[in-house]
Coordinates of C-alpha atoms in Angstrom, one line a residue:
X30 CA 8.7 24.9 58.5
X31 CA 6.9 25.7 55.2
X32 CA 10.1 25.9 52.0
X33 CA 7.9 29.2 51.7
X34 CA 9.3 31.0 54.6
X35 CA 12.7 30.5 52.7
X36 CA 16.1 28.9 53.5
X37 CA 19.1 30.1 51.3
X38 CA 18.5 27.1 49.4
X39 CA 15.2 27.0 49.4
X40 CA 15.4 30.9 47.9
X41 CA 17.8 29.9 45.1
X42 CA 15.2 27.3 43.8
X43 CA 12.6 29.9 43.6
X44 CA 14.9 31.8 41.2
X45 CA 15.6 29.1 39.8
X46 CA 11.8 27.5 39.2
X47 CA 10.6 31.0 38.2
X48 CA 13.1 31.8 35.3
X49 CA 10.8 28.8 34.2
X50 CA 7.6 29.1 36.3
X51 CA 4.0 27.8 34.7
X52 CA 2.0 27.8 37.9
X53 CA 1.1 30.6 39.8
X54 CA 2.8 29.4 43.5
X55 CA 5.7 30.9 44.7
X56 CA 6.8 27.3 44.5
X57 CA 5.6 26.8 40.8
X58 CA 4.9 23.1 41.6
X59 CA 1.4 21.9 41.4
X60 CA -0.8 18.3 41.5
X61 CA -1.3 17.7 37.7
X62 CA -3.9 14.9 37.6
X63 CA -5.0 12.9 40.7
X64 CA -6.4 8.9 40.2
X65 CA -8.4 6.8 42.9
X66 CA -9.4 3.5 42.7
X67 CA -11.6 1.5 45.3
X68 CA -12.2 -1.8 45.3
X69 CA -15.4 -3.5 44.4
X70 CA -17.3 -4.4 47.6
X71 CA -18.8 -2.2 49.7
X72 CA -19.9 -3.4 53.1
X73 CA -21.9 -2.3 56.0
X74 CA -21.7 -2.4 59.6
X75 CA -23.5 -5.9 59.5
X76 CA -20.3 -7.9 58.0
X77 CA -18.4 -7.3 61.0
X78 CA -21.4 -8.6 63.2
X79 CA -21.7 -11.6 60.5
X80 CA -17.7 -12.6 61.2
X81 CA -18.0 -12.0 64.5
X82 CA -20.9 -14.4 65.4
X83 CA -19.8 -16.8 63.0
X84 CA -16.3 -17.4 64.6
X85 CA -16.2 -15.5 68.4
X86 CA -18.3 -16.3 71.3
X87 CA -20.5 -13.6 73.1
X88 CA -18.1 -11.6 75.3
X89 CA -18.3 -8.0 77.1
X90 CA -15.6 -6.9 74.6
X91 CA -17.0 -8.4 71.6
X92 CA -20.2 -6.4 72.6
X93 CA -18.3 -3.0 73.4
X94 CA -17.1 -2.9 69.7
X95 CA -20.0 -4.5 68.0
X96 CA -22.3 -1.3 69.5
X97 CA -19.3 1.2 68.2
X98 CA -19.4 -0.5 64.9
X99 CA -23.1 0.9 64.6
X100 CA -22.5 4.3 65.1
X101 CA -19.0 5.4 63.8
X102 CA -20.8 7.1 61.0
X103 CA -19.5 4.8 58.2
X104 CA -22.2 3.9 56.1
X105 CA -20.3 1.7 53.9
X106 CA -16.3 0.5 53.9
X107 CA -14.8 -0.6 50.8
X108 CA -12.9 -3.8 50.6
X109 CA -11.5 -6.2 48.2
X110 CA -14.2 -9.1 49.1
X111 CA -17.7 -9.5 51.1
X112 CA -18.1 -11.1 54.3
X113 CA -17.8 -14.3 52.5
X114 CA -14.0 -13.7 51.1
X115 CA -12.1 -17.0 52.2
X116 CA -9.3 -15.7 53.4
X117 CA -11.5 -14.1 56.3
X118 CA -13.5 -17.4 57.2
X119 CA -10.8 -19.7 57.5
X120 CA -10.3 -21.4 60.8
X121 CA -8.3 -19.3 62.2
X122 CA -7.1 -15.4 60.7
X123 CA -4.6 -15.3 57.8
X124 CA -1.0 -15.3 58.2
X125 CA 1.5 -12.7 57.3
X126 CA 2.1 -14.6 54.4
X127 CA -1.1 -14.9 52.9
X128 CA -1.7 -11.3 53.4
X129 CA 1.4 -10.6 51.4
X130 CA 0.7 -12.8 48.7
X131 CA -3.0 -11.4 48.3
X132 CA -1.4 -7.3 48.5
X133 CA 1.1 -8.6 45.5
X134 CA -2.1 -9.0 43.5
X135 CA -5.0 -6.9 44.7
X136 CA -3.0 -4.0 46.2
X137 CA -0.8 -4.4 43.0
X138 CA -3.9 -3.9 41.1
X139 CA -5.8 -1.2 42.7
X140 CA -2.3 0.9 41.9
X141 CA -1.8 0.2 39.3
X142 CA -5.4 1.3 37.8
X143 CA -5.0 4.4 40.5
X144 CA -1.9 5.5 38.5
X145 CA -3.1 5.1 35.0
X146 CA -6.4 7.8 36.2
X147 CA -3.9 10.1 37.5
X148 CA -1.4 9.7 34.4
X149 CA -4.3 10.0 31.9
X150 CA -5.5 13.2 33.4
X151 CA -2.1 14.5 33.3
X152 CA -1.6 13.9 29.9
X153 CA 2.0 13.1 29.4
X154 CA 4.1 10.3 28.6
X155 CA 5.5 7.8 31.5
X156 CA 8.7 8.4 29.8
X157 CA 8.3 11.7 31.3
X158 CA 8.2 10.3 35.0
X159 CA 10.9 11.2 36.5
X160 CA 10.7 10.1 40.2
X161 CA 7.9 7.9 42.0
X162 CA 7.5 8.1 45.9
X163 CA 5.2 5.3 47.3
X164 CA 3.5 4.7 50.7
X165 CA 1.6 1.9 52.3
X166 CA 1.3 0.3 56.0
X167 CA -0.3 -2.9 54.9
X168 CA 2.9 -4.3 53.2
X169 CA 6.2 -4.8 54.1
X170 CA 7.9 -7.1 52.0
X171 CA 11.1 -6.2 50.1
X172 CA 10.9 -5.1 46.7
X173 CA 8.3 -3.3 47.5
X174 CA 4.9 -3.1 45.7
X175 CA 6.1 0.1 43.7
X176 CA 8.8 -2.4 42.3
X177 CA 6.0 -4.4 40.6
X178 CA 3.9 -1.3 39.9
X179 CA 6.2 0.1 37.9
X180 CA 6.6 -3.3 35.9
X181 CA 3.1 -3.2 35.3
X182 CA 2.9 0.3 34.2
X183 CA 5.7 0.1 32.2
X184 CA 7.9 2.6 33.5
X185 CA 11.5 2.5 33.0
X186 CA 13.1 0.1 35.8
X187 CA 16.1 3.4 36.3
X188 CA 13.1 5.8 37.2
X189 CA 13.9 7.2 40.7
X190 CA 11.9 5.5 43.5
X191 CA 11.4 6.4 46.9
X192 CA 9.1 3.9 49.2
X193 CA 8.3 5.3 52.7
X194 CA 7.1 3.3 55.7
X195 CA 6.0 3.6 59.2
X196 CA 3.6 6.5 58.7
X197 CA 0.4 5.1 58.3
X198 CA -2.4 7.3 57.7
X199 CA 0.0 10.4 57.2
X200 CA 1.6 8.7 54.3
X201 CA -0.8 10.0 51.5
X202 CA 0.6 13.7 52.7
X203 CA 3.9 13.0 53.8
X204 CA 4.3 11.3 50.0
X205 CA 3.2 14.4 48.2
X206 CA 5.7 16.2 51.1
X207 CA 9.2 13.9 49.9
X208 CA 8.3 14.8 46.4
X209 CA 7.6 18.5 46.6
X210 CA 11.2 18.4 48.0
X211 CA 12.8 16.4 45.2
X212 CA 10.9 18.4 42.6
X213 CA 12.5 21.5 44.5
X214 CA 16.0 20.1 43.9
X215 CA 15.1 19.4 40.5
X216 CA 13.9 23.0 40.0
X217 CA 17.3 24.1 41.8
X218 CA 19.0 22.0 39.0
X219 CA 17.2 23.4 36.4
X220 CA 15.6 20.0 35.2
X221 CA 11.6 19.1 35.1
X222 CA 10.5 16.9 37.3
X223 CA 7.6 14.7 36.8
X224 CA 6.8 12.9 40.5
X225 CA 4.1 9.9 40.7
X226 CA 2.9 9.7 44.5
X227 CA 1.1 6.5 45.0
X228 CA -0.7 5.2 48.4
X229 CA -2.2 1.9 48.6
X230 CA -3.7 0.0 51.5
X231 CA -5.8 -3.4 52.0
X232 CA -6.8 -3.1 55.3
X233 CA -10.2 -5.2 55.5
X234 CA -8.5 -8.7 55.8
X235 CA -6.8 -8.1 59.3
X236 CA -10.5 -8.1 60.7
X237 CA -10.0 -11.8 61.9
X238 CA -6.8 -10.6 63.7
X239 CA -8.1 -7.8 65.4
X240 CA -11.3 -9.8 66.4
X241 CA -8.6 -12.1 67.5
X242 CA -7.4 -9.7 69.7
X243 CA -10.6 -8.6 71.1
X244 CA -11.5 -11.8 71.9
X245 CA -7.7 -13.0 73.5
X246 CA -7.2 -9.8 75.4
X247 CA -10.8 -8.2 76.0
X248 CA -10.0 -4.9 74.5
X249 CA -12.4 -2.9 72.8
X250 CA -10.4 -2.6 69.7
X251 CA -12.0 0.1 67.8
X252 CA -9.4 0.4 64.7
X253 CA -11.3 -2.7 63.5
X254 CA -14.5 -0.5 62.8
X255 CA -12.7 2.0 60.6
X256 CA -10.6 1.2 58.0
X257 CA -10.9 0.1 54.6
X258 CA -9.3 -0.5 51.3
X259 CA -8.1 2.0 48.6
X260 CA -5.3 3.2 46.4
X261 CA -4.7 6.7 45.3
X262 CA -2.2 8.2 43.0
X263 CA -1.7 11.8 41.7
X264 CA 1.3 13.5 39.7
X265 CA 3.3 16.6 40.8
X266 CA 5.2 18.9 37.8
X267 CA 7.5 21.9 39.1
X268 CA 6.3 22.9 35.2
X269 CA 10.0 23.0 33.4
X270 CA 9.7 21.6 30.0
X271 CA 5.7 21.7 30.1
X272 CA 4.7 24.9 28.4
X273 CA 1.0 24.0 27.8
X274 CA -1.6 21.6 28.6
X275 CA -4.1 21.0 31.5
X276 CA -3.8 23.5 34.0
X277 CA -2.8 22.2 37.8
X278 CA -5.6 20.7 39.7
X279 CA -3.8 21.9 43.1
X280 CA -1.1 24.3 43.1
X281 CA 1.6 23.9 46.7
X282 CA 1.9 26.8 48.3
X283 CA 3.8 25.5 51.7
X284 CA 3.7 22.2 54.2
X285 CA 4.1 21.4 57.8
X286 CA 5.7 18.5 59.2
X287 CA 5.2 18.3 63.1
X288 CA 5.6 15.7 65.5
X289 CA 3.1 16.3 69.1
X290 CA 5.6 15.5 71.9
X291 CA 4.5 12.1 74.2
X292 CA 1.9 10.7 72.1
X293 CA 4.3 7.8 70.3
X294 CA 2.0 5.1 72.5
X295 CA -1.5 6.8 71.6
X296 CA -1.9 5.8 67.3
X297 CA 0.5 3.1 65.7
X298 CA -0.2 0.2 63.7
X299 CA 2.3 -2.6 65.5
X300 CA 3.5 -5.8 63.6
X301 CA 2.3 -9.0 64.8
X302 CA 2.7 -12.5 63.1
X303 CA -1.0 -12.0 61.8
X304 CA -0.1 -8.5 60.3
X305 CA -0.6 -5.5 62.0
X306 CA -2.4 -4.2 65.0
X307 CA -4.4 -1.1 65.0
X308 CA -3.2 1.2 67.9
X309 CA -5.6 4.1 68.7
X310 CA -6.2 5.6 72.2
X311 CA -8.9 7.6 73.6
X312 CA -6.3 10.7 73.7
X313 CA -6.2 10.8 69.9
X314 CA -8.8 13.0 68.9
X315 CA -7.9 15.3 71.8
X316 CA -4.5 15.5 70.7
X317 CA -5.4 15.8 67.6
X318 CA -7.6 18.7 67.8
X319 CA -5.4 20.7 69.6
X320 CA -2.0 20.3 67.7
X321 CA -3.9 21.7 64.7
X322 CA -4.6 25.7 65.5
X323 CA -0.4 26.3 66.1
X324 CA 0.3 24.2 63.0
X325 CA -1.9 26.0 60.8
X326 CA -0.8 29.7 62.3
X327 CA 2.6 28.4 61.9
X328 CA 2.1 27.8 58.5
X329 CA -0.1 30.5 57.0
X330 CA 2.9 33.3 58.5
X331 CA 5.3 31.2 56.7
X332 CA 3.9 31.4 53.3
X333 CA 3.8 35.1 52.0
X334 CA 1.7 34.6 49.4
X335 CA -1.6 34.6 52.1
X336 CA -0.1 38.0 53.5
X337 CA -2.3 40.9 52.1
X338 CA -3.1 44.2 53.5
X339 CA -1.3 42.6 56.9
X340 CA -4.0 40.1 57.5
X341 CA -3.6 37.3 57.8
X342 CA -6.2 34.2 56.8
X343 CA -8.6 32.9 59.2
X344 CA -9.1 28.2 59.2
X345 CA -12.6 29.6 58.1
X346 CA -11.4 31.1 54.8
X347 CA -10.2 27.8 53.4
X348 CA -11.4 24.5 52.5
X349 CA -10.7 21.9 54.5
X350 CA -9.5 18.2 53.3
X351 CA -8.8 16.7 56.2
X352 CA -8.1 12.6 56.6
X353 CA -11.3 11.4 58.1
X354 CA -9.3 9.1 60.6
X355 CA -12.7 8.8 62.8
X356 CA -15.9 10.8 63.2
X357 CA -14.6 12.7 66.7
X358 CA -11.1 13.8 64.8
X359 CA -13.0 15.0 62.2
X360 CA -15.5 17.6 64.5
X361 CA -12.9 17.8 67.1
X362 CA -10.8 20.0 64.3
X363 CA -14.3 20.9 62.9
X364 CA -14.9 22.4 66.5
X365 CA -11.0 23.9 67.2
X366 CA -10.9 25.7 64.6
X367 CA -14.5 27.1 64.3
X368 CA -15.1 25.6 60.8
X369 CA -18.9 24.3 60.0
X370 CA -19.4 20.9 58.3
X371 CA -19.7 22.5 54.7
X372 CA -16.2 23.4 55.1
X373 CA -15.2 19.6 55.7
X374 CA -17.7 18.2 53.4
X375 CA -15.2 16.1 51.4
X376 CA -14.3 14.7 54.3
X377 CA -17.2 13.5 55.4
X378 CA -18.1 12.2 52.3
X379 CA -15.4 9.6 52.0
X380 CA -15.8 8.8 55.5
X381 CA -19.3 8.0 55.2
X382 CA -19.4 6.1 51.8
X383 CA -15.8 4.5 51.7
X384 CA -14.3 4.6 55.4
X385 CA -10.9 5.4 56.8
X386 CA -8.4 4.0 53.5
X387 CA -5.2 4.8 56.0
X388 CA -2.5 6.7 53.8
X389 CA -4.6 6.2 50.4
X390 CA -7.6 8.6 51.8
X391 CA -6.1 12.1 51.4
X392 CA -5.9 12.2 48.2
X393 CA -9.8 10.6 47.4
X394 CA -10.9 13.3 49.6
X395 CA -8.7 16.0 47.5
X396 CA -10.4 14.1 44.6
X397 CA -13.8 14.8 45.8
X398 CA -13.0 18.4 46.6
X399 CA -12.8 19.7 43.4
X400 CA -16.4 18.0 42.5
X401 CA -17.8 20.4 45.1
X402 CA -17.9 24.4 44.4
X403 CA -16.2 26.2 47.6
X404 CA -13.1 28.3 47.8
X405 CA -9.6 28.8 45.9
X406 CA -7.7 27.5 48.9
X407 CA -7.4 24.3 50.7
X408 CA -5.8 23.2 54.1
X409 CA -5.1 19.9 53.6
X410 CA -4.4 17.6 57.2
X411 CA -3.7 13.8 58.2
X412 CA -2.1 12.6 61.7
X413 CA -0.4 9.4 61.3
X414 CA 1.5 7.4 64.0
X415 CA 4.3 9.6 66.1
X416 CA 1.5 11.7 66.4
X417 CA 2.6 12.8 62.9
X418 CA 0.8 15.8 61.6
X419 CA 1.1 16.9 58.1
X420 CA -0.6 19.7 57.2
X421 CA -0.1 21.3 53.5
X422 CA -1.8 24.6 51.8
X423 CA -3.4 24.5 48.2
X424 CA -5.0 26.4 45.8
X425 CA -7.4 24.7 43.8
X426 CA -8.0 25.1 40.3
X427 CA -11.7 26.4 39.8
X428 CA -13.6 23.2 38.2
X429 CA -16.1 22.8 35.9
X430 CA -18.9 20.6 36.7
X431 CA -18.8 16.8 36.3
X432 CA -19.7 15.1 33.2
X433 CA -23.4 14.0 33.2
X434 CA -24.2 10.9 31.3
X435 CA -27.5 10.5 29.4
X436 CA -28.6 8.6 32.8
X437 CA -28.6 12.6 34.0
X438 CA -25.4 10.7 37.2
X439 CA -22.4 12.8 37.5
X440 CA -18.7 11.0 37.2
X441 CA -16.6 11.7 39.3
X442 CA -13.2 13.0 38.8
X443 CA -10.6 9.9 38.6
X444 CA -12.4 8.1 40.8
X445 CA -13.6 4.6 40.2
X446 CA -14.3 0.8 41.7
X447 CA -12.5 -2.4 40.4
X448 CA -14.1 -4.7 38.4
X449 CA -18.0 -4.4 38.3
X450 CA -17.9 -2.1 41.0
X451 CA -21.4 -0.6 39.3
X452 CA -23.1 -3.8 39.5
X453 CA -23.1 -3.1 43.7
X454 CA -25.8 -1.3 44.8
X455 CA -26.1 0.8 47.9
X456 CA -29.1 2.2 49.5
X457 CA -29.1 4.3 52.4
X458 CA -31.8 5.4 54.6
X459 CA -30.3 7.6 56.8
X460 CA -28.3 11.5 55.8
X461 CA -25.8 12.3 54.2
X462 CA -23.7 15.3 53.5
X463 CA -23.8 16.2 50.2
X464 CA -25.3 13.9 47.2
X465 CA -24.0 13.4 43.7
X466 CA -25.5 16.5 41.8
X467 CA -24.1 19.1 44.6
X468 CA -27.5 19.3 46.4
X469 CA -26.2 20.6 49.9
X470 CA -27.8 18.1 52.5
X471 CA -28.5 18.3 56.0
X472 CA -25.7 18.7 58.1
X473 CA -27.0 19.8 61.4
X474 CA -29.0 16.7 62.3
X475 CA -26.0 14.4 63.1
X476 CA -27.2 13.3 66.2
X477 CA -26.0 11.5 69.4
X478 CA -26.4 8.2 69.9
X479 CA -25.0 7.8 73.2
X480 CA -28.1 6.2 75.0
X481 CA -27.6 3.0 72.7
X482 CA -24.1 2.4 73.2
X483 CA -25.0 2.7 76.9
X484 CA -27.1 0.1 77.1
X485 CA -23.8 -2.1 75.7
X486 CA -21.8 -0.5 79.2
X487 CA -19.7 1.6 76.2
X488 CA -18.0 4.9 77.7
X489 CA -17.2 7.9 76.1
X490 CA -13.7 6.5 76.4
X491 CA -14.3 3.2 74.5
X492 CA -15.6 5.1 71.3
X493 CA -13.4 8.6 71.8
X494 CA -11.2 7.5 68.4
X495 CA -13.4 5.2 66.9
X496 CA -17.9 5.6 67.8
X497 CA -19.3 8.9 68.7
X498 CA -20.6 9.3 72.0
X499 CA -20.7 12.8 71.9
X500 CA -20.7 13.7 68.2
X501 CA -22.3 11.0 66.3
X502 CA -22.3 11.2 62.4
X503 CA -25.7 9.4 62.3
X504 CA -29.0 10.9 61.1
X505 CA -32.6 10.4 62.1
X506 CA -35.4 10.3 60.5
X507 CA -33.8 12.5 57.2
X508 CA -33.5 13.0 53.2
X509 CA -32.4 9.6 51.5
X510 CA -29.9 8.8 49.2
X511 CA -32.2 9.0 46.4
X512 CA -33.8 12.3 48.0
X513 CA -37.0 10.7 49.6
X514 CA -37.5 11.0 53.4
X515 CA -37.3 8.2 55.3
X516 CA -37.2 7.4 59.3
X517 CA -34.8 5.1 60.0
X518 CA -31.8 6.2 60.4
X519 CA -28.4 4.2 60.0
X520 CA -30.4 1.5 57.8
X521 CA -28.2 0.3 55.6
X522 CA -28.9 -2.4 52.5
X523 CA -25.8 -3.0 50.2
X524 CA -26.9 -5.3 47.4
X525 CA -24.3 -7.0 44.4
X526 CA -26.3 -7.5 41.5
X527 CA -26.1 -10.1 38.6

């Protein structure tokens, strides 16, 4: 249940938190600068078909997952190397320990640049941070990577941390969850709390395991078609002790925490001694679809705030950021709750241009929200393994327009690559949601591809979490990334310059 439908405790922190409120929420806590950080490469469907010919023979599996690769709707993934990184074209796929070693530097590094965009755009002092409550599925070693974030940062080693596990793609929301709850106590208390959430994943170097896999066992493996690298960070304030300065970017007005009966077996990420294997059933998107309409009713009657003239919201009056865990979970809750695509564009954004980041991709897609003009309030969702569903309700801070640079590009928000990432170039002949100066693009000619994954013997069942038989994210014959029409769709060229 939402804190906003009220415990006894829950009620004596709001008495407490308002006798020093500065946001408008019931709650008075609020996101107070959000930082995302990608790493430099960005790579297109083809890499996986490079790897895979390079080191797997032909094979009815191999084939299955190669055609799904096509047409997931990712136009790009981003990932700490190309298809030439050496850790992916060794003999045989990296071990556990080699992954570790790499997340200690690259993961360590795409945090610790993640943190510093969302410190900076808060504007305060780390001496200020209070608490810090970490997440990632692609490291499991003990300190964790917070321990070694922090060092880097600077942050006092006696700073509160929390590191939460087994939650995979949930984790970005279930992060932001555990801290609204320890800044509640700290409101109780009467002290200011100043929480950094931080998500971080490297996902892209268990491709030669999961091809492994595919090649071993025969399964069409679609988790290896998805995901991608990122780390995200963002600061939450329950606003004692900070009297002025930026406004909140997203205000907390209540949460959900649910877990869908029976579906433990459906979406996982199991341990193996090559890392971790993707687990993701046909039943997913399903499931997920339907567990979101009783969360969200659940959760708009628990937060009075929404209550006005005894109506109560519709899914349609809010903005949607919702973890792009595959094209089909994105319009299945598109289709069960009667939303459009506009409603969902962030989502489809990051999906397209960055892929599925695991826990660190809620918070890029609340990041690109607030570059795109829509409404004051914000469902945010993510399912993770359990089924977890976390669902939370926002309101956004009305924002200004991007920045424009003398080049006449918008910069985004806290967002940014590693590294050179502006020497990669990406073009894209195929369409897109929405491009970089707001320009609404065409939605409603995502098209099915079904008759080409077909001819590969896929079924609707083989691409249900991953491809999209029946809802595919890829345009034909549509407006450009640079706004010229163009026929082929899906073509893809990313080029690193000198």
């Amino acid at each position: 249940m939402s804190p906003s439908a009220g415990s006894t405790s829950t009620a004596n922190a709001h008495s407490h938190s308002h006798s020093h409120a500065r946001f408008n929420s019931d709650l008075n806590l609020a996101l107070v600068g959000l930082g995302v950080e990608y790493p430099p490469f960005l790579v297109g469907p083809e890499a996986l078909e490079v790897l895979a010919n390079r080191y797997y023979p032909p094979s009815t599996a191999l084939k299955k997952v190669l055609s799904i690769n096509r047409f997931t709707g990712i136009e790009t993934r981003a990932a700490i190397g190309d298809v030439d990184h050496p850790l992916v074209n060794q003999p045989n796929a990296p071990s556990i320990k080699e992954l570790n070693t790499l997340f200690r530097q690259e993961g360590v590094r795409l945090s610790v640049n993640a943190c510093k965009k969302a410190i900076s755009e808060w504007g305060g002092s780390i001496d200020h941070i209070t608490h810090i409550v970490s997440t990632t599925c692609t490291n499991s070693a003990n300190p964790g990577f917070d321990h070694f974030v922090v060092k880097q940062l600077g942050i006092s080693s006696s700073v509160e941390k929390i590191l939460l596990h087994g939650i995979g793609c949930s984790g970005g929301m279930a992060a932001i969850r555990a801290a609204a709850h320890l800044a509640l106590g700290s409101s109780y208390r009467g002290k200011p709390a100043r929480i950094l959430i931080l998500a971080c994943e490297i996902s892209s170097l268990l491709v030669r395991s999961e091809l492994d896999s595919i090649h071993q066992d025969q399964q069409t493996r679609v988790g290896v078609c998805l995901f991608s690298d990122c780390a995200s960070a963002a600061i939450l304030s329950n606003g004692i002790g900070e009297d002025d300065g930026p406004g909140p970017v997203y205000e907390l007005m209540g949460w959900k925490h649910q877990i869908i009966d029976d579906s433990e077996d459906d979406l996982g990420f199991d341990v193996d001694p090559l890392g971790w294997k993707v687990v993701l059933t046909p039943r997913v998107p399903t499931i997920a679809a339907a567990a979101v309409s009783p969360c969200f009713e659940d959760l708009v009657n628990s937060i009075p705030e929404l209550h006005k003239a005894d109506q109560l919201p519709s899914a349609a009056d809010f903005d949607w950021a919702l973890h792009p865990g595959g094209s089909l979970i994105i319009s299945g809750v598109e289709q069960a709750m009667k939303l459009t695509p506009q409603h969902l564009q962030a989502s489809y954004e990051i999906y397209m241009k960055y892929g599925n980041s695991s826990s660190a991709t809620i918070i890029s897609v609340l990041n690109k929200l607030r570059e795109i003009e829509g409404k004051d309030q914000v469902v945010a969702c993510a399912f993770g393994p359990g089924i977890a569903l976390e669902m939370m309700i926002l309101r956004r801070r009305k924002e200004v327009a991007s920045p424009v640079d003398r080049s006449g590009r918008r910069e985004a928000n806290g967002v940014s690559h590693s590294d050179g990432a502006d020497a990669h170039k990406t073009t894209v002949n195929g369409d897109n949601i929405s491009d970089t100066n707001g320009t609404a693009k065409k939605t409603d000619d995502l098209s099915v591809e079904s008759e080409h994954l077909g001819q590969a013997g896929v079924t609707t069942d083989d691409v249900a979490s991953g491809g999209n038989s029946a809802h595919e994210a890829t345009a034909k014959g549509s407006t450009g990334a640079n706004g010229e029409e163009d026929g082929s769709a899906g073509s893809l060229l990313v080029e690193e310059l000198d």
